[in-house]
């Protein structure tokens, strides 16, 4: 009997060792690619923004150890009960019920664990909502089934970003179904505010390496932000089931130097950058101080750039056939 148990124990130990080896081996083998998913990888996509770093820390250093310990603890309890208190090992069961100290412990400990998680969780949530003063704004609109990007500060009117067809993706050696015909371009090290909305149904704007995902809801503008600290190309997807071509509306964000960004804006027919929000605030303050008794029209004239985008709203562009 004893030898059979030893055999089982050896088998179990072997399975655990093999599973552990496969788990960590796969992770070690796959060198994570930046800005896109890595085949065979099991961890989170690496990020290039402070928020993404915080989110990865929260997952890897807080949540993963806690869930691992709890799972192993529950497994140990189950094994203990199965081995120690089965009918053969424990033919005459105890008849008592209720144990007040034990019940207090198993109520309090989970509460304390949740409070501990909440401290880090709310800190992260606050960081997401606490956007620094943005350096530029991009409006991303989800359509069935492509994205439209508009840069109101730079007077770049909305352009369409479709999925790059397979032959072109292969020719350019870029990932098919992630690469787009027209990427969204942003400068490196700048706080980018993304205004997200939907034109027809609910989509979601998600770029894993920036750690952002925001619903694109028709008739509503949601806001998120990121500050990429590395030049590169970063891919994302629509993350809300939005129809038959939901899987074919990728997001491609190119993070470039400020000079390259300015050149890109010029190539898109954009004008000189409009005043930054802080400059607009200063202008509004100056106007408010100078025109305490003047008509509101004078204040409007003081900030034409703020009024202009609303006045030049254009109809939604029509998507060329992508496939
Ligand atoms: Cu969508």
CSV table of C-alpha atoms and ligand atoms in Angstrom, one decimal:
chain,number,residue,atom,x,y,z
A,1,UNK,CA,0.0,0.0,0.0
A,2,UNK,CA,2.7,2.4,1.0
A,3,UNK,CA,4.8,1.8,-2.1
A,4,UNK,CA,1.7,2.5,-4.3
A,5,UNK,CA,1.3,5.9,-2.5
A,6,UNK,CA,5.0,6.6,-3.0
A,7,UNK,CA,4.6,5.8,-6.7
A,8,UNK,CA,1.6,8.2,-7.0
A,9,UNK,CA,3.6,10.9,-5.1
A,10,UNK,CA,6.5,10.5,-7.5
A,11,UNK,CA,4.1,10.7,-10.5
A,12,UNK,CA,2.4,13.8,-9.1
A,13,UNK,CA,5.8,15.5,-8.4
A,14,UNK,CA,6.9,14.6,-11.9
A,15,UNK,CA,3.8,16.2,-13.5
A,16,UNK,CA,4.2,19.3,-11.4
A,17,UNK,CA,7.8,19.6,-12.3
A,18,UNK,CA,7.1,19.1,-16.0
A,19,UNK,CA,4.2,21.7,-16.0
A,20,UNK,CA,6.4,24.2,-14.1
A,21,UNK,CA,9.2,23.7,-16.6
A,22,UNK,CA,6.9,24.1,-19.6
A,23,UNK,CA,5.3,27.2,-18.1
A,24,UNK,CA,8.5,29.1,-17.3
A,25,UNK,CA,10.4,27.6,-20.3
A,26,UNK,CA,7.8,28.9,-22.7
A,27,UNK,CA,8.0,32.3,-21.1
A,28,UNK,CA,11.8,32.3,-21.3
A,29,UNK,CA,11.9,31.1,-24.9
A,30,UNK,CA,9.6,33.7,-26.3
A,31,UNK,CA,11.5,37.0,-26.4
A,32,UNK,CA,8.6,39.6,-26.0
A,33,UNK,CA,8.1,41.8,-29.0
A,34,UNK,CA,7.5,45.4,-28.3
A,35,UNK,CA,4.1,46.9,-29.3
A,36,UNK,CA,2.5,43.6,-30.5
A,37,UNK,CA,1.6,40.2,-29.2
A,38,UNK,CA,4.4,37.5,-29.1
A,39,UNK,CA,3.5,34.0,-30.3
A,40,UNK,CA,3.9,31.6,-27.4
A,41,UNK,CA,4.3,34.3,-24.8
A,42,UNK,CA,2.2,33.9,-21.6
A,43,UNK,CA,2.8,37.2,-19.8
A,44,UNK,CA,1.4,40.7,-20.3
A,45,UNK,CA,2.6,42.6,-23.3
A,46,UNK,CA,5.4,44.9,-22.2
A,47,UNK,CA,4.5,48.6,-22.1
A,48,UNK,CA,6.0,52.0,-22.9
A,49,UNK,CA,4.0,54.2,-20.6
A,50,UNK,CA,4.1,54.8,-16.8
A,51,UNK,CA,0.5,53.7,-16.5
A,52,UNK,CA,1.3,50.4,-18.2
A,53,UNK,CA,4.2,49.9,-15.9
A,54,UNK,CA,2.0,50.5,-12.9
A,55,UNK,CA,-0.7,48.1,-14.2
A,56,UNK,CA,1.9,45.4,-14.8
A,57,UNK,CA,3.3,45.9,-11.3
A,58,UNK,CA,-0.2,45.6,-9.9
A,59,UNK,CA,-0.8,42.3,-11.7
A,60,UNK,CA,2.6,40.7,-11.2
A,61,UNK,CA,3.5,41.9,-7.7
A,62,UNK,CA,0.1,42.1,-6.0
A,63,UNK,CA,-2.6,40.1,-7.7
A,64,UNK,CA,-0.6,37.1,-9.0
A,65,UNK,CA,1.1,36.2,-5.6
A,66,UNK,CA,-2.2,36.6,-3.7
A,67,UNK,CA,-4.2,34.4,-6.1
A,68,UNK,CA,-1.4,31.8,-6.1
A,69,UNK,CA,-1.2,31.6,-2.4
A,70,UNK,CA,-5.0,31.4,-2.0
A,71,UNK,CA,-5.3,28.7,-4.7
A,72,UNK,CA,-2.5,26.6,-3.1
A,73,UNK,CA,-4.1,27.1,0.4
A,74,UNK,CA,-7.5,25.9,-0.8
A,75,UNK,CA,-5.9,23.0,-2.6
A,76,UNK,CA,-4.0,22.0,0.5
A,77,UNK,CA,-7.3,22.2,2.6
A,78,UNK,CA,-9.0,20.0,0.0
A,79,UNK,CA,-6.2,17.4,0.0
A,80,UNK,CA,-6.1,17.4,3.8
A,81,UNK,CA,-9.9,16.8,4.1
A,82,UNK,CA,-9.8,14.1,1.4
A,83,UNK,CA,-6.9,12.2,3.0
A,84,UNK,CA,-7.5,12.7,6.7
A,85,UNK,CA,-11.3,12.7,6.9
A,86,UNK,CA,-12.4,10.2,4.3
A,87,UNK,CA,-14.7,7.3,5.5
A,88,UNK,CA,-11.8,4.8,5.9
A,89,UNK,CA,-9.4,7.1,7.8
A,90,UNK,CA,-12.0,8.6,10.0
A,91,UNK,CA,-14.8,6.1,10.5
A,92,UNK,CA,-16.4,7.9,13.5
A,93,UNK,CA,-16.8,11.6,12.6
A,94,UNK,CA,-17.0,14.3,15.2
A,95,UNK,CA,-20.5,15.7,15.8
A,96,UNK,CA,-19.8,19.3,16.8
A,97,UNK,CA,-20.7,22.2,14.5
A,98,UNK,CA,-19.8,26.0,14.7
A,99,UNK,CA,-16.5,27.4,15.9
A,100,UNK,CA,-16.7,31.1,16.5
A,101,UNK,CA,-13.0,32.0,16.4
A,102,UNK,CA,-12.6,30.1,13.2
A,103,UNK,CA,-15.7,31.7,11.6
A,104,UNK,CA,-14.4,35.2,12.6
A,105,UNK,CA,-11.1,34.4,11.0
A,106,UNK,CA,-12.5,33.2,7.7
A,107,UNK,CA,-14.6,36.3,7.5
A,108,UNK,CA,-12.0,38.8,8.5
A,109,UNK,CA,-9.0,37.5,6.6
A,110,UNK,CA,-10.7,37.8,3.1
A,111,UNK,CA,-11.9,41.3,4.0
A,112,UNK,CA,-8.4,42.3,4.9
A,113,UNK,CA,-7.1,40.8,1.7
A,114,UNK,CA,-9.6,42.8,-0.3
A,115,UNK,CA,-8.8,46.0,1.5
A,116,UNK,CA,-5.1,45.4,0.8
A,117,UNK,CA,-5.8,44.9,-2.9
A,118,UNK,CA,-8.1,47.9,-3.0
A,119,UNK,CA,-5.3,50.2,-1.8
A,120,UNK,CA,-3.3,49.5,-4.9
A,121,UNK,CA,-6.3,49.2,-7.2
A,122,UNK,CA,-7.7,52.6,-6.3
A,123,UNK,CA,-4.3,54.2,-6.6
A,124,UNK,CA,-4.0,52.9,-10.1
A,125,UNK,CA,-7.5,53.9,-11.0
A,126,UNK,CA,-6.8,57.4,-9.7
A,127,UNK,CA,-3.7,57.6,-11.8
A,128,UNK,CA,-5.7,56.7,-14.9
A,129,UNK,CA,-8.2,59.5,-14.2
A,130,UNK,CA,-5.6,62.0,-13.1
A,131,UNK,CA,-4.5,63.1,-16.6
A,132,UNK,CA,-1.6,65.6,-16.7
A,133,UNK,CA,-2.1,68.7,-18.9
A,134,UNK,CA,-2.3,67.2,-22.4
A,135,UNK,CA,0.2,68.3,-25.0
A,136,UNK,CA,-2.1,67.3,-27.8
A,137,UNK,CA,-5.5,65.8,-28.5
A,138,UNK,CA,-6.4,63.0,-30.9
A,139,UNK,CA,-10.0,62.2,-31.5
A,140,UNK,CA,-10.5,58.5,-32.4
A,141,UNK,CA,-13.8,57.5,-33.8
A,142,UNK,CA,-14.9,53.9,-34.3
A,143,UNK,CA,-16.8,53.0,-37.4
A,144,UNK,CA,-18.0,49.7,-38.7
A,145,UNK,CA,-15.2,48.6,-39.3
A,146,UNK,CA,-12.4,51.0,-39.3
A,147,UNK,CA,-11.0,53.9,-37.2
A,148,UNK,CA,-11.0,57.6,-38.0
A,149,UNK,CA,-8.4,60.0,-36.4
A,150,UNK,CA,-8.7,63.7,-36.1
A,151,UNK,CA,-6.2,66.2,-34.6
A,152,UNK,CA,-8.1,69.3,-33.7
A,153,UNK,CA,-5.1,71.1,-32.2
A,154,UNK,CA,-3.1,70.7,-35.4
A,155,UNK,CA,-6.1,71.3,-37.8
A,156,UNK,CA,-5.7,67.8,-39.2
A,157,UNK,CA,-9.2,66.8,-40.2
A,158,UNK,CA,-10.4,63.2,-39.8
A,159,UNK,CA,-8.7,60.6,-41.9
A,160,UNK,CA,-9.6,56.9,-42.2
A,161,UNK,CA,-7.4,54.1,-40.9
A,162,UNK,CA,-8.2,50.7,-42.5
A,163,UNK,CA,-6.7,47.3,-42.0
A,164,UNK,CA,-3.7,46.9,-44.3
A,165,UNK,CA,-4.5,44.2,-46.9
A,166,UNK,CA,-2.5,41.0,-46.6
A,167,UNK,CA,-0.3,41.4,-49.7
A,168,UNK,CA,0.7,44.9,-48.7
A,169,UNK,CA,1.4,43.8,-45.1
A,170,UNK,CA,3.7,41.0,-46.4
A,171,UNK,CA,5.5,43.4,-48.8
A,172,UNK,CA,6.1,45.9,-46.0
A,173,UNK,CA,7.0,43.1,-43.5
A,174,UNK,CA,4.5,44.4,-41.0
A,175,UNK,CA,2.1,42.2,-39.0
A,176,UNK,CA,-1.0,41.5,-41.0
A,177,UNK,CA,-4.3,42.2,-39.2
A,178,UNK,CA,-2.5,44.6,-36.9
A,179,UNK,CA,-1.0,47.1,-39.4
A,180,UNK,CA,-3.2,49.9,-40.7
A,181,UNK,CA,-3.3,51.9,-43.9
A,182,UNK,CA,-3.0,55.1,-42.0
A,183,UNK,CA,-1.4,55.0,-38.5
A,184,UNK,CA,-2.2,57.4,-35.7
A,185,UNK,CA,1.0,59.4,-35.2
A,186,UNK,CA,2.0,61.0,-32.0
A,187,UNK,CA,5.2,62.6,-30.6
A,188,UNK,CA,7.3,60.8,-28.1
A,189,UNK,CA,7.4,61.9,-24.4
A,190,UNK,CA,4.2,64.0,-24.8
A,191,UNK,CA,1.0,63.6,-22.9
A,192,UNK,CA,-1.6,62.6,-25.5
A,193,UNK,CA,-5.3,63.0,-24.7
A,194,UNK,CA,-7.4,60.6,-26.7
A,195,UNK,CA,-11.1,61.4,-27.2
A,196,UNK,CA,-12.9,58.3,-28.1
A,197,UNK,CA,-16.4,58.0,-29.6
A,198,UNK,CA,-18.3,55.7,-31.9
A,199,UNK,CA,-20.2,56.6,-35.0
A,200,UNK,CA,-22.5,53.6,-35.4
A,201,UNK,CA,-22.3,51.0,-32.7
A,202,UNK,CA,-20.1,50.5,-29.5
A,203,UNK,CA,-16.4,49.9,-30.3
A,204,UNK,CA,-13.5,50.1,-27.9
A,205,UNK,CA,-10.1,51.7,-28.4
A,206,UNK,CA,-7.4,49.5,-26.9
A,207,UNK,CA,-3.6,49.6,-27.1
A,208,UNK,CA,-2.0,47.1,-24.7
A,209,UNK,CA,1.5,48.5,-24.6
A,210,UNK,CA,0.0,51.9,-23.5
A,211,UNK,CA,-2.2,50.2,-21.0
A,212,UNK,CA,-5.3,51.8,-22.3
A,213,UNK,CA,-8.8,50.6,-23.3
A,214,UNK,CA,-11.8,52.9,-23.6
A,215,UNK,CA,-15.2,52.3,-24.9
A,216,UNK,CA,-16.2,54.2,-28.1
A,217,UNK,CA,-19.9,54.9,-27.5
A,218,UNK,CA,-22.1,56.7,-30.1
A,219,UNK,CA,-23.3,60.0,-28.8
A,220,UNK,CA,-20.8,60.2,-26.1
A,221,UNK,CA,-17.1,61.2,-25.9
A,222,UNK,CA,-14.9,59.2,-23.5
A,223,UNK,CA,-11.4,60.3,-22.6
A,224,UNK,CA,-8.2,58.5,-21.9
A,225,UNK,CA,-4.5,59.4,-22.1
A,226,UNK,CA,-1.0,58.1,-22.5
A,227,UNK,CA,2.5,59.3,-22.5
A,228,UNK,CA,4.8,57.0,-24.6
A,229,UNK,CA,8.4,57.2,-23.6
A,230,UNK,CA,9.8,55.2,-26.5
A,231,UNK,CA,9.8,55.7,-30.2
A,232,UNK,CA,8.2,52.8,-32.1
A,233,UNK,CA,5.1,51.3,-33.6
A,234,UNK,CA,2.4,50.0,-31.2
A,235,UNK,CA,-0.6,48.0,-32.2
A,236,UNK,CA,-4.0,47.6,-30.7
A,237,UNK,CA,-7.5,46.4,-31.7
A,238,UNK,CA,-11.1,47.2,-31.3
A,239,UNK,CA,-12.1,45.5,-28.0
A,240,UNK,CA,-15.9,45.5,-28.2
A,241,UNK,CA,-17.7,43.0,-30.4
A,242,UNK,CA,-19.1,45.4,-33.0
A,243,UNK,CA,-20.1,43.3,-35.9
A,244,UNK,CA,-18.8,40.8,-38.5
A,245,UNK,CA,-15.6,42.7,-39.2
A,246,UNK,CA,-14.9,43.4,-35.5
A,247,UNK,CA,-11.6,41.5,-35.8
A,248,UNK,CA,-10.4,43.6,-38.8
A,249,UNK,CA,-10.2,47.1,-37.4
A,250,UNK,CA,-6.7,47.3,-36.0
A,251,UNK,CA,-5.2,50.3,-34.3
A,252,UNK,CA,-1.6,51.3,-35.3
A,253,UNK,CA,0.0,54.0,-33.3
A,254,UNK,CA,3.4,55.3,-34.4
A,255,UNK,CA,5.4,57.2,-31.7
A,256,UNK,CA,7.9,59.5,-33.4
A,257,UNK,CA,10.2,62.3,-32.6
A,258,UNK,CA,8.7,65.8,-32.4
A,259,UNK,CA,10.4,66.8,-35.7
A,260,UNK,CA,9.0,63.8,-37.4
A,261,UNK,CA,5.6,64.5,-35.9
A,262,UNK,CA,5.7,68.1,-37.2
A,263,UNK,CA,6.7,66.8,-40.7
A,264,UNK,CA,3.8,64.4,-40.6
A,265,UNK,CA,1.3,67.1,-39.5
A,266,UNK,CA,2.6,69.2,-42.5
A,267,UNK,CA,2.1,66.3,-44.8
A,268,UNK,CA,-1.5,66.0,-43.6
A,269,UNK,CA,-2.1,69.6,-44.5
A,270,UNK,CA,-2.2,70.6,-40.8
A,271,UNK,CA,-1.4,74.1,-39.8
A,272,UNK,CA,0.9,75.4,-37.1
A,273,UNK,CA,0.0,73.9,-33.7
A,274,UNK,CA,-2.8,75.8,-32.1
A,275,UNK,CA,-2.3,77.3,-28.7
A,276,UNK,CA,-1.8,74.7,-26.0
A,277,UNK,CA,-4.6,74.4,-23.4
A,278,UNK,CA,-2.4,76.3,-20.9
A,279,UNK,CA,-2.0,79.1,-23.4
A,280,UNK,CA,-5.8,79.1,-23.9
A,281,UNK,CA,-6.4,79.2,-20.2
A,282,UNK,CA,-4.0,82.2,-19.9
A,283,UNK,CA,-5.8,83.9,-22.8
A,284,UNK,CA,-9.1,83.3,-21.2
A,285,UNK,CA,-7.8,84.6,-17.9
A,286,UNK,CA,-6.4,87.7,-19.6
A,287,UNK,CA,-9.7,88.2,-21.5
A,288,UNK,CA,-11.7,87.8,-18.3
A,289,UNK,CA,-9.5,90.3,-16.4
A,290,UNK,CA,-9.6,92.9,-19.3
A,291,UNK,CA,-13.2,92.6,-20.2
A,292,UNK,CA,-15.0,92.5,-16.9
A,293,UNK,CA,-17.6,94.9,-18.3
A,294,UNK,CA,-17.3,94.0,-22.0
A,295,UNK,CA,-19.7,91.8,-24.0
A,296,UNK,CA,-19.0,88.0,-24.1
A,297,UNK,CA,-18.2,88.4,-27.8
A,298,UNK,CA,-14.8,89.9,-26.9
A,299,UNK,CA,-13.9,86.8,-24.9
A,300,UNK,CA,-14.8,84.7,-27.9
A,301,UNK,CA,-12.6,86.7,-30.1
A,302,UNK,CA,-9.7,86.2,-27.7
A,303,UNK,CA,-9.6,82.5,-28.4
A,304,UNK,CA,-10.5,81.8,-32.0
A,305,UNK,CA,-8.6,78.5,-32.0
A,306,UNK,CA,-10.9,77.0,-29.4
A,307,UNK,CA,-14.0,77.9,-31.3
A,308,UNK,CA,-12.6,76.9,-34.7
A,309,UNK,CA,-12.7,73.1,-34.5
A,310,UNK,CA,-16.4,73.1,-33.6
A,311,UNK,CA,-17.2,75.4,-36.5
A,312,UNK,CA,-15.4,73.4,-39.1
A,313,UNK,CA,-16.9,70.0,-38.2
A,314,UNK,CA,-16.9,67.9,-41.3
A,315,UNK,CA,-19.2,65.0,-42.3
A,316,UNK,CA,-17.8,61.6,-41.5
A,317,UNK,CA,-15.5,60.2,-44.2
A,318,UNK,CA,-16.5,57.2,-46.2
A,319,UNK,CA,-14.3,54.2,-45.9
A,320,UNK,CA,-12.7,52.8,-49.1
A,321,UNK,CA,-13.1,49.1,-49.3
A,322,UNK,CA,-10.3,47.5,-47.4
A,323,UNK,CA,-10.5,43.9,-48.7
B,1,LIG,CU1,-15.3,47.8,-33.4
